[in-house]
Amino acid sequence: MNNSIISRTFVVLACLVLLAGLLASTPAFSANETQPKVLIVYDSGDSWSAIDKNGIAQALDEIGMGHDLLNTSTTALTLTTLQNYPTVVLCEFTLSPSDITNVTSYVDGSGGVVVTGKAGIGLEAVLGISTPSPKSHTSAAEIRFENQHAVSHGAYWNGPIMHSPPMPTGEIPTINQFLYPATAWPAYQASATGATTIAHWYADANQWGTGQQEPAIAVNTFGSGRTVYTGALPGAYADPGWNWPYTWRVFVINAVEWASGSEYLAEVGLWPNANRSSLVWSGDTETTDMETAVPTLLGLFAQLGLQDFGTFYVVGKAGGDAGTEGAIEHPDIVKSIAMAGSEVGGHGDIHTGFGTGNLQQQVQRFRTMIKAINPLIAPFGESVKGFRAPHVEITRTTWAAAAQVGLLYDSSDIDVWSETTLPNFNGSLWEAPPDMPMDYHLFEVFGIPDADALAIYRDKTDYIYARRGMINWLHHPWVIDGHMSVLSGMLQHAINKGDIWMARQDAVVNWWIKRTRLSVQGVARSGDSVDVTVKNNGGQSIANATVWLKLRNGIDPASINATVGGSVAVTRTRSHNGMTFLAAIIPNISDGGSATVQYR
């Protein structure tokens, strides 16, 4: 697929509220504290400082974190001003000698700072780094975290795929890239002289052929305060014409939260019933081998106790690529999929990509596909809701055409293009990116042995699981049928984790649509209690949403009781990136209503 025909799409995910400044030891929660603000300092005379400021402000707005702006072109940065805020962000500007003195005193006295780009010049002692210097940035670059730290929350991975490429570069399991693609964006490097380097620059052009380059992000303690330095401007994506990916926004959130000394974070969980991740198995079903492969797969799902699981993308009829067949040729197989409780999606009218054709032509192709499949599955209360293009070859016209015929989602924008392993709205309909290495490439193209393939699948699963993402397989029944021990082993690996939601693709997308309507409406603290209120902003009632509360180190989750509406809440203890969360399940939130989780 031509990467240029797909623009990178990003998802706005976390409805986060920082419970900053909760410094409790005993009792678990401190009394009568207010939500602190962040001071964002910039220079309006520096265009990049202003852009960085805009992006960082957007990230804080997303989590409901109040902030004030200080423009050094018009207002002096005094120590008295700094001391009014628990955290200050300095955005890519040249500090004056008095600025340096005031910031140094502020951090020494327990202030927290996040510093970007050239704003680190003069603050070397505070940041624990060498003098930041411009980095050669003649091509697309990226940031990669190598150390587990609160600032790299959800971004750090040290599994086998980080150490040696399991397969050719174009098909490797992806890492969580922090892309920095525009060569015009300022970039700096600085070595640690006392700080801890948690991320380096990498060349985006060849992830595995190029080792780590210059230090990019460092964390430090100075006096009684905390500091974060980043040589990449995290707000650069606010540059007009760019969409700001969630990875960078969550980095801002984590950096500010850690620098402030906060130990608590409340968020709406990504998945229902306190699950950490979700898993979808999907198969592109396009050859006569479906007559034997599909029953084998459905039998395996039943054997493993997986109900309402599996999505089969079925071609409408024979045509296109040689040897392909579809619903018209194998109606009983299509019916058996629906009868078993699995989803039947569309894989095109014939097995030919959707990389060409105008809107009218592609709409007609979709209508032909739906007409071939829907009559077979309608008796089971089913209809085609999702689509995956043959060869995952699509354009934006494909998305518009799919939306026009009433499809809910597409599953063609692989995570190496979309840079996310979560559902996201692509402007026309919902996208469910496949993110597991394709079985055809593993077995048919590269001839990887089953044991090695299973190791690759397990590692990529663990990688996505570590980020609480959606594990989305892209298989072909005619390929995987010869490697069922690999699939069985991988599904059992996921089942054994105990907190992965195993579901159909349409169920996952429908959940995600509901979840986007949830937000943390407020946090109330009184005495030794914290109340987190979640708002359902409309559309329909939502069952089994979850509030995740990150606990201060050393607090035993068993010592905290959680209730919803006066009833004891079902809770689960979850670990994420070295931090402990207490997840409380909300049985139901009515349309337009709200629910409060009370932690005591």
Coordinates of C-alpha atoms in Angstrom, one line a residue:
M1 CA 0.0 0.0 0.0
N2 CA 1.2 3.5 -0.8
N3 CA 1.7 5.2 2.5
S4 CA 1.1 8.6 0.9
I5 CA -2.6 7.8 0.2
I6 CA -3.3 7.5 3.8
S7 CA -2.9 10.5 6.1
R8 CA -1.9 9.7 9.6
T9 CA -4.9 9.8 11.9
F10 CA -4.7 10.2 15.5
V11 CA -7.1 9.6 18.4
V12 CA -8.1 11.8 21.3
L13 CA -8.3 9.2 24.1
A14 CA -7.9 9.9 27.7
C15 CA -10.5 11.9 29.7
L16 CA -8.0 12.6 32.4
V17 CA -8.1 14.7 35.5
L18 CA -4.9 15.2 37.5
L19 CA -5.4 15.0 41.2
A20 CA -2.2 17.0 41.6
G21 CA -0.7 17.7 45.0
L22 CA -2.2 14.7 46.8
L23 CA 0.8 14.1 49.1
A24 CA -0.9 11.7 51.5
S25 CA 0.9 9.0 53.4
T26 CA -1.6 8.3 56.1
P27 CA -4.5 8.7 55.6
A28 CA -4.5 7.8 51.9
F29 CA -5.9 11.1 50.7
S30 CA -5.0 14.6 51.9
A31 CA -7.7 17.1 53.0
N32 CA -9.0 20.3 51.6
E33 CA -6.7 20.6 48.6
T34 CA -7.4 22.6 45.4
Q35 CA -6.7 21.8 41.8
P36 CA -3.4 23.6 41.0
K37 CA -2.8 25.5 37.8
V38 CA 0.2 25.3 35.5
L39 CA 2.1 28.4 34.3
I40 CA 3.1 28.2 30.7
V41 CA 5.8 30.7 29.8
Y42 CA 6.6 31.6 26.3
D43 CA 7.9 34.5 24.1
S44 CA 5.4 35.8 21.5
G45 CA 8.3 37.2 19.5
D46 CA 9.5 33.6 18.8
S47 CA 7.1 31.8 16.5
W48 CA 8.2 28.3 17.7
S49 CA 7.8 29.3 21.3
A50 CA 4.3 30.4 20.6
I51 CA 3.5 27.2 18.6
D52 CA 4.9 25.0 21.4
K53 CA 2.8 27.0 23.9
N54 CA -0.3 26.4 21.9
G55 CA 0.2 22.6 21.7
I56 CA 1.0 22.3 25.4
A57 CA -2.0 24.3 26.4
Q58 CA -4.2 22.1 24.2
A59 CA -2.9 19.0 26.0
L60 CA -3.7 20.5 29.4
D61 CA -7.1 21.6 28.3
E62 CA -7.8 18.0 27.2
I63 CA -7.4 16.8 30.8
G64 CA -9.1 19.7 32.4
M65 CA -5.9 21.0 34.0
G66 CA -6.0 24.8 34.5
H67 CA -3.2 26.9 33.2
D68 CA -2.2 30.5 32.9
L69 CA 0.0 32.1 30.2
L70 CA 3.0 34.4 30.7
N71 CA 4.4 36.2 27.7
T72 CA 8.0 37.2 28.4
S73 CA 7.8 39.8 25.7
T74 CA 5.4 41.8 27.9
T75 CA 5.7 40.5 31.4
A76 CA 8.7 39.8 33.6
L77 CA 9.2 36.2 35.0
T78 CA 9.6 36.9 38.7
L79 CA 10.2 34.5 41.5
T80 CA 7.0 35.6 43.2
T81 CA 5.0 34.8 40.1
L82 CA 6.7 31.3 39.8
Q83 CA 5.9 30.5 43.4
N84 CA 2.2 30.8 42.8
Y85 CA 2.3 27.6 40.7
P86 CA 3.4 24.0 41.5
T87 CA 4.5 23.5 37.9
V88 CA 5.9 25.7 35.2
V89 CA 6.5 24.9 31.5
L90 CA 9.1 26.9 29.7
C91 CA 8.5 26.8 26.0
E92 CA 11.4 27.2 23.6
F93 CA 12.7 30.8 24.4
T94 CA 15.9 32.4 25.5
L95 CA 16.0 33.0 29.2
S96 CA 17.5 36.2 30.6
P97 CA 20.0 36.1 33.4
S98 CA 17.3 37.1 35.9
D99 CA 15.0 34.4 34.4
I100 CA 17.7 31.8 35.1
T101 CA 18.2 33.0 38.6
N102 CA 14.5 33.0 39.4
V103 CA 13.8 29.5 37.9
T104 CA 16.8 28.1 39.8
S105 CA 15.5 29.4 43.1
Y106 CA 12.0 28.2 42.3
V107 CA 13.0 24.6 41.6
D108 CA 15.4 24.5 44.5
G109 CA 12.4 25.5 46.7
S110 CA 10.3 22.6 45.5
G111 CA 8.9 23.9 42.2
G112 CA 8.6 21.7 39.2
V113 CA 9.6 22.7 35.6
V114 CA 9.1 21.2 32.2
V115 CA 11.6 22.8 29.8
T116 CA 11.6 22.5 26.0
G117 CA 14.3 23.3 23.5
K118 CA 16.6 26.3 23.9
A119 CA 14.8 27.3 27.1
G120 CA 17.2 24.8 28.7
I121 CA 20.2 27.0 28.0
G122 CA 21.4 28.5 31.2
L123 CA 19.5 25.9 33.3
E124 CA 22.1 23.2 32.9
A125 CA 22.7 22.8 36.7
V126 CA 19.0 22.7 37.4
L127 CA 18.2 20.2 34.6
G128 CA 21.3 18.1 35.2
I129 CA 22.3 18.2 31.5
S130 CA 25.0 19.7 29.2
T131 CA 24.2 22.8 27.3
P132 CA 21.5 22.0 24.8
S133 CA 22.7 22.3 21.2
P134 CA 20.8 22.1 17.9
K135 CA 20.5 18.6 16.5
S136 CA 21.1 17.9 12.8
H137 CA 17.5 17.3 11.6
T138 CA 17.7 16.9 7.9
S139 CA 15.2 14.0 7.7
A140 CA 12.2 12.7 9.7
A141 CA 13.2 11.7 13.2
E142 CA 11.5 10.2 16.2
I143 CA 11.9 9.9 20.0
R144 CA 12.1 6.5 21.6
F145 CA 11.9 5.9 25.3
E146 CA 14.3 3.3 26.8
N147 CA 13.8 3.7 30.5
Q148 CA 10.7 3.0 32.6
H149 CA 9.6 6.2 34.3
A150 CA 6.4 8.0 35.2
V151 CA 7.2 10.5 32.4
S152 CA 7.3 7.7 29.9
H153 CA 4.0 6.3 31.1
G154 CA 2.8 3.9 28.5
A155 CA 5.6 4.7 26.1
Y156 CA 8.4 2.4 27.3
W157 CA 8.9 -1.1 26.0
N158 CA 11.9 -3.5 26.5
G159 CA 10.6 -6.7 25.0
P160 CA 12.5 -8.9 22.5
I161 CA 11.4 -6.8 19.5
M162 CA 13.4 -3.9 20.8
H163 CA 16.6 -5.8 20.6
S164 CA 16.7 -7.6 17.3
P165 CA 14.5 -7.4 14.2
P166 CA 12.4 -10.5 14.0
M167 CA 11.7 -9.9 10.3
P168 CA 12.4 -7.4 7.5
T169 CA 12.0 -3.8 8.4
G170 CA 8.8 -3.2 6.5
E171 CA 7.0 -5.9 8.5
I172 CA 8.4 -5.6 12.0
P173 CA 6.0 -5.2 14.9
T174 CA 5.9 -1.5 15.5
I175 CA 7.1 0.4 18.5
N176 CA 5.3 3.3 20.0
Q177 CA 6.9 6.0 17.9
F178 CA 7.0 9.6 19.0
L179 CA 7.5 10.9 15.4
Y180 CA 9.1 14.3 14.8
P181 CA 8.7 14.4 11.0
A182 CA 9.1 18.1 10.0
T183 CA 12.7 19.1 9.4
A184 CA 11.7 22.7 10.2
W185 CA 10.8 21.9 13.7
P186 CA 13.5 22.8 16.2
A187 CA 15.4 19.9 17.7
Y188 CA 18.1 19.8 20.4
Q189 CA 20.4 17.3 22.1
A190 CA 21.8 17.4 25.6
S191 CA 23.8 14.8 27.5
A192 CA 23.0 14.0 31.1
T193 CA 25.5 15.3 33.7
G194 CA 23.4 14.3 36.7
A195 CA 20.0 13.7 35.2
T196 CA 18.6 10.4 34.0
T197 CA 18.2 10.2 30.2
I198 CA 14.9 8.4 29.4
A199 CA 14.7 8.8 25.7
H200 CA 17.0 9.3 22.6
W201 CA 16.6 10.5 19.1
Y202 CA 16.3 7.9 16.4
A203 CA 16.2 8.1 12.6
D204 CA 12.7 7.3 11.5
A205 CA 13.8 6.2 8.0
N206 CA 15.3 2.9 9.4
Q207 CA 14.1 1.9 12.8
W208 CA 16.3 -1.1 13.1
G209 CA 19.3 -0.2 11.0
T210 CA 20.1 2.9 13.1
G211 CA 20.9 2.7 16.7
Q212 CA 20.1 5.3 19.3
Q213 CA 21.4 8.7 18.6
E214 CA 21.6 11.8 20.7
P215 CA 20.0 12.1 24.2
A216 CA 16.5 13.7 23.8
I217 CA 14.6 13.7 27.1
A218 CA 16.0 13.8 30.7
V219 CA 14.5 13.9 34.2
N220 CA 16.2 15.3 37.3
T221 CA 15.8 16.4 40.9
F222 CA 17.3 19.6 42.0
G223 CA 17.0 20.8 45.6
S224 CA 13.5 20.0 46.5
G225 CA 12.1 20.2 43.0
R226 CA 11.8 18.1 39.9
T227 CA 12.7 18.9 36.3
V228 CA 12.0 17.4 32.8
Y229 CA 14.0 18.5 29.8
T230 CA 12.9 17.7 26.2
G231 CA 15.0 18.5 23.1
A232 CA 11.9 18.0 21.0
L233 CA 9.1 20.5 21.2
P234 CA 6.1 18.5 22.4
G235 CA 3.7 21.2 21.2
A236 CA 5.2 21.3 17.7
Y237 CA 2.2 19.5 16.2
A238 CA 0.2 22.6 16.9
D239 CA 2.0 23.9 13.8
P240 CA -0.8 24.6 11.3
G241 CA -1.5 21.7 9.0
W242 CA -0.5 18.9 11.4
N243 CA -2.7 16.7 13.6
W244 CA -1.3 16.3 17.1
P245 CA -1.0 12.6 18.0
Y246 CA -2.0 11.3 21.4
T247 CA 1.5 10.0 22.2
W248 CA 2.8 13.6 22.4
R249 CA -0.2 14.9 24.3
V250 CA 0.1 12.2 26.9
F251 CA 3.8 12.9 27.2
V252 CA 3.0 16.5 28.2
I253 CA 0.4 15.3 30.7
N254 CA 2.8 12.9 32.3
A255 CA 5.7 15.3 32.4
V256 CA 3.6 18.0 34.1
E257 CA 2.1 15.6 36.5
W258 CA 5.5 14.1 37.5
A259 CA 7.2 17.5 37.8
S260 CA 4.4 18.8 40.0
G261 CA 5.1 16.0 42.5
S262 CA 1.6 14.7 42.1
E263 CA 1.1 11.0 42.8
Y264 CA -2.5 10.6 41.7
L265 CA -4.1 10.5 38.4
A266 CA -7.8 9.7 37.6
E267 CA -8.9 8.7 34.2
V268 CA -11.8 6.9 32.4
G269 CA -10.5 3.4 31.6
L270 CA -10.1 2.5 28.0
W271 CA -12.0 -0.7 28.1
P272 CA -15.1 -2.0 29.9
N273 CA -15.1 -4.0 33.1
A274 CA -11.6 -2.8 34.2
N275 CA -10.0 -4.7 31.3
R276 CA -6.5 -3.5 30.5
S277 CA -6.7 -4.3 26.8
S278 CA -8.9 -5.7 24.1
L279 CA -8.2 -8.4 21.5
V280 CA -9.8 -8.9 18.1
W281 CA -9.1 -11.8 15.8
S282 CA -10.0 -11.1 12.2
G283 CA -9.5 -13.1 9.0
D284 CA -9.7 -12.0 5.4
T285 CA -11.8 -14.8 3.9
E286 CA -11.4 -14.9 0.2
T287 CA -10.6 -18.5 -1.1
T288 CA -12.2 -21.9 -1.4
D289 CA -10.2 -23.0 1.6
M290 CA -12.7 -21.3 3.8
E291 CA -14.8 -24.5 3.5
T292 CA -12.3 -26.3 5.8
A293 CA -10.5 -23.4 7.5
V294 CA -13.5 -21.5 8.8
P295 CA -15.0 -24.6 10.7
T296 CA -11.6 -25.3 12.2
L297 CA -11.3 -21.7 13.4
L298 CA -14.9 -21.6 14.8
G299 CA -14.2 -24.9 16.6
L300 CA -11.0 -23.5 18.2
F301 CA -12.9 -20.4 19.5
A302 CA -15.5 -22.7 21.0
Q303 CA -12.9 -25.0 22.5
L304 CA -11.3 -22.0 24.2
G305 CA -14.6 -20.8 25.5
L306 CA -14.6 -17.6 23.4
Q307 CA -18.1 -16.5 22.7
D308 CA -19.1 -13.7 20.4
F309 CA -15.6 -13.7 19.2
G310 CA -13.9 -13.4 15.8
T311 CA -14.5 -11.2 12.7
F312 CA -14.4 -12.7 9.2
Y313 CA -14.1 -10.2 6.3
V314 CA -15.7 -12.0 3.4
V315 CA -15.5 -11.1 -0.3
G316 CA -18.8 -10.7 -2.1
K317 CA -18.0 -13.1 -5.0
A318 CA -15.3 -14.6 -7.2
G319 CA -13.2 -12.1 -9.2
G320 CA -10.2 -9.9 -9.1
D321 CA -7.2 -11.8 -7.9
A322 CA -6.9 -15.3 -9.3
G323 CA -8.4 -18.0 -7.2
T324 CA -10.5 -15.8 -5.0
E325 CA -14.1 -16.6 -4.0
G326 CA -16.7 -15.2 -1.7
A327 CA -20.1 -15.3 -0.2
I328 CA -21.9 -16.1 -3.5
E329 CA -19.8 -19.3 -3.9
H330 CA -19.9 -20.3 -0.2
P331 CA -23.2 -19.1 1.3
D332 CA -23.3 -21.9 4.0
I333 CA -19.9 -21.0 5.3
V334 CA -21.0 -17.3 5.7
K335 CA -24.2 -18.5 7.5
S336 CA -22.1 -20.7 9.8
I337 CA -20.0 -17.7 10.9
A338 CA -23.1 -15.7 11.9
M339 CA -24.7 -18.7 13.5
A340 CA -21.6 -19.3 15.7
G341 CA -21.8 -15.7 17.0
S342 CA -18.8 -14.3 15.1
E343 CA -19.0 -11.2 13.0
V344 CA -19.2 -11.2 9.2
G345 CA -17.6 -8.1 7.7
G346 CA -17.0 -7.1 4.1
H347 CA -13.8 -7.6 2.1
G348 CA -14.9 -6.0 -1.1
D349 CA -17.2 -6.9 -3.9
I350 CA -14.3 -8.9 -5.5
H351 CA -10.8 -9.3 -4.3
T352 CA -9.4 -6.1 -5.8
G353 CA -7.9 -3.2 -3.9
F354 CA -9.7 0.1 -3.4
G355 CA -6.8 2.3 -4.3
T356 CA -8.5 3.6 -7.4
G357 CA -12.0 4.7 -8.4
N358 CA -14.1 7.8 -7.8
L359 CA -16.7 8.1 -5.1
Q360 CA -19.5 6.9 -7.2
Q361 CA -17.6 3.8 -8.4
Q362 CA -16.5 2.9 -4.9
V363 CA -20.0 3.4 -3.5
Q364 CA -21.3 0.9 -6.1
R365 CA -18.7 -1.6 -5.1
F366 CA -19.7 -1.4 -1.5
R367 CA -23.4 -1.8 -2.4
T368 CA -22.6 -4.9 -4.5
M369 CA -20.6 -6.4 -1.6
I370 CA -23.4 -5.7 1.0
K371 CA -26.1 -7.1 -1.4
A372 CA -24.1 -10.4 -1.6
I373 CA -23.6 -10.8 2.1
N374 CA -26.5 -9.3 4.1
P375 CA -29.2 -11.7 2.9
L376 CA -27.1 -14.6 4.2
I377 CA -26.6 -13.2 7.7
A378 CA -29.9 -11.2 8.2
P379 CA -31.7 -14.3 9.6
F380 CA -29.3 -14.2 12.5
G381 CA -29.9 -10.6 13.3
E382 CA -26.7 -9.5 11.6
S383 CA -25.6 -7.1 8.9
V384 CA -22.3 -5.9 7.5
K385 CA -21.0 -3.2 9.7
G386 CA -17.3 -3.2 9.0
F387 CA -14.9 -3.5 6.1
R388 CA -11.3 -4.4 5.3
A389 CA -10.0 -3.7 1.8
P390 CA -8.2 -6.4 -0.2
H391 CA -4.5 -5.8 0.2
V392 CA -5.5 -3.1 2.8
E393 CA -5.4 -0.8 -0.2
I394 CA -7.6 2.3 0.3
T395 CA -7.9 6.0 -0.2
R396 CA -9.8 8.7 1.6
T397 CA -12.5 8.2 -1.1
T398 CA -12.9 4.7 0.2
W399 CA -13.7 6.0 3.7
A400 CA -16.2 8.4 2.3
A401 CA -17.8 5.7 0.2
A402 CA -18.0 3.3 3.1
A403 CA -19.7 6.0 5.3
Q404 CA -22.1 6.8 2.5
V405 CA -23.4 3.2 2.4
G406 CA -23.8 3.2 6.2
L407 CA -20.8 1.1 7.3
L408 CA -19.6 1.8 10.9
Y409 CA -15.9 1.2 10.6
D410 CA -12.9 0.3 8.4
S411 CA -10.0 -1.9 9.4
S412 CA -7.5 -1.3 6.7
D413 CA -5.2 1.5 8.2
I414 CA -2.5 -0.6 9.7
D415 CA -0.8 0.8 12.8
V416 CA 2.5 1.4 11.0
W417 CA 0.6 4.0 9.0
S418 CA -1.9 5.3 11.5
E419 CA 0.6 5.2 14.4
T420 CA -2.0 4.1 16.9
T421 CA -3.3 0.7 18.2
L422 CA -6.7 2.2 19.3
P423 CA -9.9 2.9 17.4
N424 CA -10.1 6.4 16.0
F425 CA -12.4 8.5 13.8
N426 CA -10.8 9.1 10.4
G427 CA -13.1 11.9 9.3
S428 CA -15.7 9.7 7.6
L429 CA -16.1 6.6 9.8
W430 CA -14.3 4.8 12.6
E431 CA -11.0 3.2 12.0
A432 CA -9.9 -0.1 13.7
P433 CA -6.2 -0.4 12.8
P434 CA -4.8 -3.9 12.4
D435 CA -1.6 -4.1 14.5
M436 CA -0.4 -7.7 14.4
P437 CA 2.1 -9.0 11.8
M438 CA 0.2 -10.5 8.9
D439 CA 0.3 -14.3 8.8
Y440 CA 0.8 -14.2 5.0
H441 CA 4.1 -12.3 5.4
L442 CA 5.3 -14.4 8.4
F443 CA 4.6 -17.8 6.9
E444 CA 4.2 -17.5 3.1
V445 CA 6.7 -14.7 2.3
F446 CA 9.4 -15.0 4.9
G447 CA 9.0 -18.7 5.9
I448 CA 9.3 -18.0 9.6
P449 CA 9.0 -21.2 11.7
D450 CA 6.0 -21.6 14.0
A451 CA 8.0 -21.3 17.2
D452 CA 9.5 -18.0 16.1
A453 CA 6.2 -16.7 14.8
L454 CA 4.6 -17.5 18.1
A455 CA 7.3 -15.6 19.9
I456 CA 6.8 -12.6 17.6
Y457 CA 3.0 -12.6 18.2
R458 CA 3.4 -12.9 21.9
D459 CA 5.8 -10.0 22.1
K460 CA 3.7 -7.7 19.9
T461 CA 0.7 -8.7 22.0
D462 CA 2.6 -7.9 25.2
Y463 CA 3.7 -4.6 23.7
I464 CA 0.1 -3.5 22.9
Y465 CA -1.1 -4.9 26.2
A466 CA 1.5 -2.8 28.0
R467 CA -0.1 0.3 26.4
R468 CA -3.6 -0.8 27.1
G469 CA -4.3 -0.9 23.3
M470 CA -6.4 -2.9 21.0
I471 CA -4.7 -6.1 19.8
N472 CA -6.1 -6.6 16.3
W473 CA -5.0 -9.6 14.3
L474 CA -5.0 -9.7 10.5
H475 CA -5.1 -13.3 9.4
H476 CA -6.2 -15.3 6.4
P477 CA -8.0 -18.6 7.1
W478 CA -6.3 -20.3 4.2
V479 CA -2.9 -19.4 5.7
I480 CA -3.4 -19.8 9.4
D481 CA -5.2 -23.1 9.0
G482 CA -1.8 -24.7 8.5
H483 CA -0.5 -23.1 11.7
M484 CA -3.3 -23.6 14.2
S485 CA -0.9 -24.3 17.1
V486 CA 0.4 -20.8 16.7
L487 CA -3.0 -19.3 16.9
S488 CA -4.1 -21.5 19.7
G489 CA -1.0 -20.7 21.7
M490 CA -1.4 -17.0 21.1
L491 CA -5.1 -16.9 22.1
Q492 CA -4.3 -18.9 25.2
H493 CA -1.5 -16.5 26.1
A494 CA -4.1 -13.6 26.0
I495 CA -6.7 -15.5 27.9
N496 CA -4.2 -16.3 30.7
K497 CA -3.6 -12.6 31.3
G498 CA -7.1 -12.4 32.7
D499 CA -7.7 -8.8 31.8
I500 CA -7.9 -8.7 28.0
W501 CA -11.4 -8.3 26.5
M502 CA -11.8 -10.8 23.7
A503 CA -14.4 -9.6 21.4
R504 CA -15.7 -9.0 17.8
Q505 CA -14.4 -6.0 16.0
D506 CA -17.9 -4.3 15.8
A507 CA -18.3 -4.7 19.6
V508 CA -15.0 -3.1 20.2
V509 CA -15.8 -0.1 17.9
N510 CA -19.2 0.3 19.4
W511 CA -17.7 0.4 22.9
W512 CA -15.2 2.9 21.8
I513 CA -17.9 5.2 20.4
K514 CA -19.6 5.1 23.8
R515 CA -16.4 5.7 25.6
T516 CA -15.6 8.9 23.7
R517 CA -18.8 10.4 25.3
L518 CA -17.4 9.9 28.8
S519 CA -15.4 12.5 30.6
V520 CA -14.2 13.1 34.1
Q521 CA -16.6 15.9 35.2
G522 CA -15.0 16.7 38.5
V523 CA -12.9 15.6 41.5
A524 CA -13.9 16.4 45.0
R525 CA -11.5 15.9 47.9
S526 CA -12.5 16.1 51.6
G527 CA -10.6 14.7 54.5
D528 CA -9.4 11.2 53.6
S529 CA -11.8 10.7 50.6
V530 CA -11.7 11.4 46.9
D531 CA -14.8 11.4 44.7
V532 CA -14.4 11.1 41.0
T533 CA -17.5 12.0 38.9
V534 CA -17.8 10.7 35.4
K535 CA -20.3 12.3 32.9
N536 CA -22.0 10.6 30.0
N537 CA -22.3 13.4 27.5
G538 CA -25.2 11.8 25.6
G539 CA -26.2 9.3 23.0
Q540 CA -27.1 6.2 25.0
S541 CA -26.6 4.7 28.4
I542 CA -23.2 3.1 29.1
A543 CA -22.6 0.0 31.1
N544 CA -19.4 -1.1 32.9
A545 CA -17.3 1.9 32.3
T546 CA -14.3 2.1 34.7
V547 CA -12.5 4.8 36.6
W548 CA -8.8 4.2 37.1
L549 CA -7.2 5.9 40.0
K550 CA -3.4 5.9 40.2
L551 CA -2.3 5.4 43.8
R552 CA 0.7 6.9 45.5
N553 CA 3.6 4.6 45.9
G554 CA 3.3 2.5 49.1
I555 CA -0.5 2.7 49.4
D556 CA -2.2 -0.7 49.6
P557 CA -5.2 -0.9 47.2
A558 CA -6.8 -3.2 49.7
S559 CA -6.9 -0.4 52.2
I560 CA -9.2 1.7 50.0
N561 CA -12.9 1.1 49.6
A562 CA -14.8 2.3 46.5
T563 CA -18.5 2.8 46.2
V564 CA -20.8 3.8 43.3
G565 CA -24.3 5.2 44.2
G566 CA -23.9 3.9 47.8
S567 CA -23.2 0.3 46.7
V568 CA -19.8 -1.3 47.0
A569 CA -18.1 -1.1 43.6
V570 CA -16.4 -4.0 41.9
T571 CA -12.7 -3.1 41.8
R572 CA -9.6 -4.4 40.2
T573 CA -6.0 -3.7 41.0
R574 CA -4.1 -2.9 37.8
S575 CA -0.4 -2.3 37.3
H576 CA 0.7 0.0 34.4
N577 CA 4.3 1.1 33.7
G578 CA 5.4 0.4 37.2
M579 CA 2.5 2.3 38.8
T580 CA -0.5 0.9 40.7
F581 CA -4.1 1.8 39.8
L582 CA -7.3 0.9 41.6
A583 CA -10.0 0.5 38.8
A584 CA -13.6 0.7 39.9
I585 CA -16.4 -0.4 37.6
I586 CA -19.5 1.8 37.2
P587 CA -22.5 -0.5 36.4
N588 CA -24.4 2.0 34.4
I589 CA -24.4 5.7 33.5
S590 CA -27.6 6.9 31.9
D591 CA -27.8 8.9 28.8
G592 CA -26.8 12.5 29.8
G593 CA -26.3 11.4 33.4
S594 CA -23.3 11.0 35.6
A595 CA -21.9 8.7 38.3
T596 CA -19.6 9.2 41.1
V597 CA -17.0 6.8 42.4
Q598 CA -16.2 7.4 46.0
Y599 CA -12.7 6.3 47.2
R600 CA -12.3 6.0 51.0

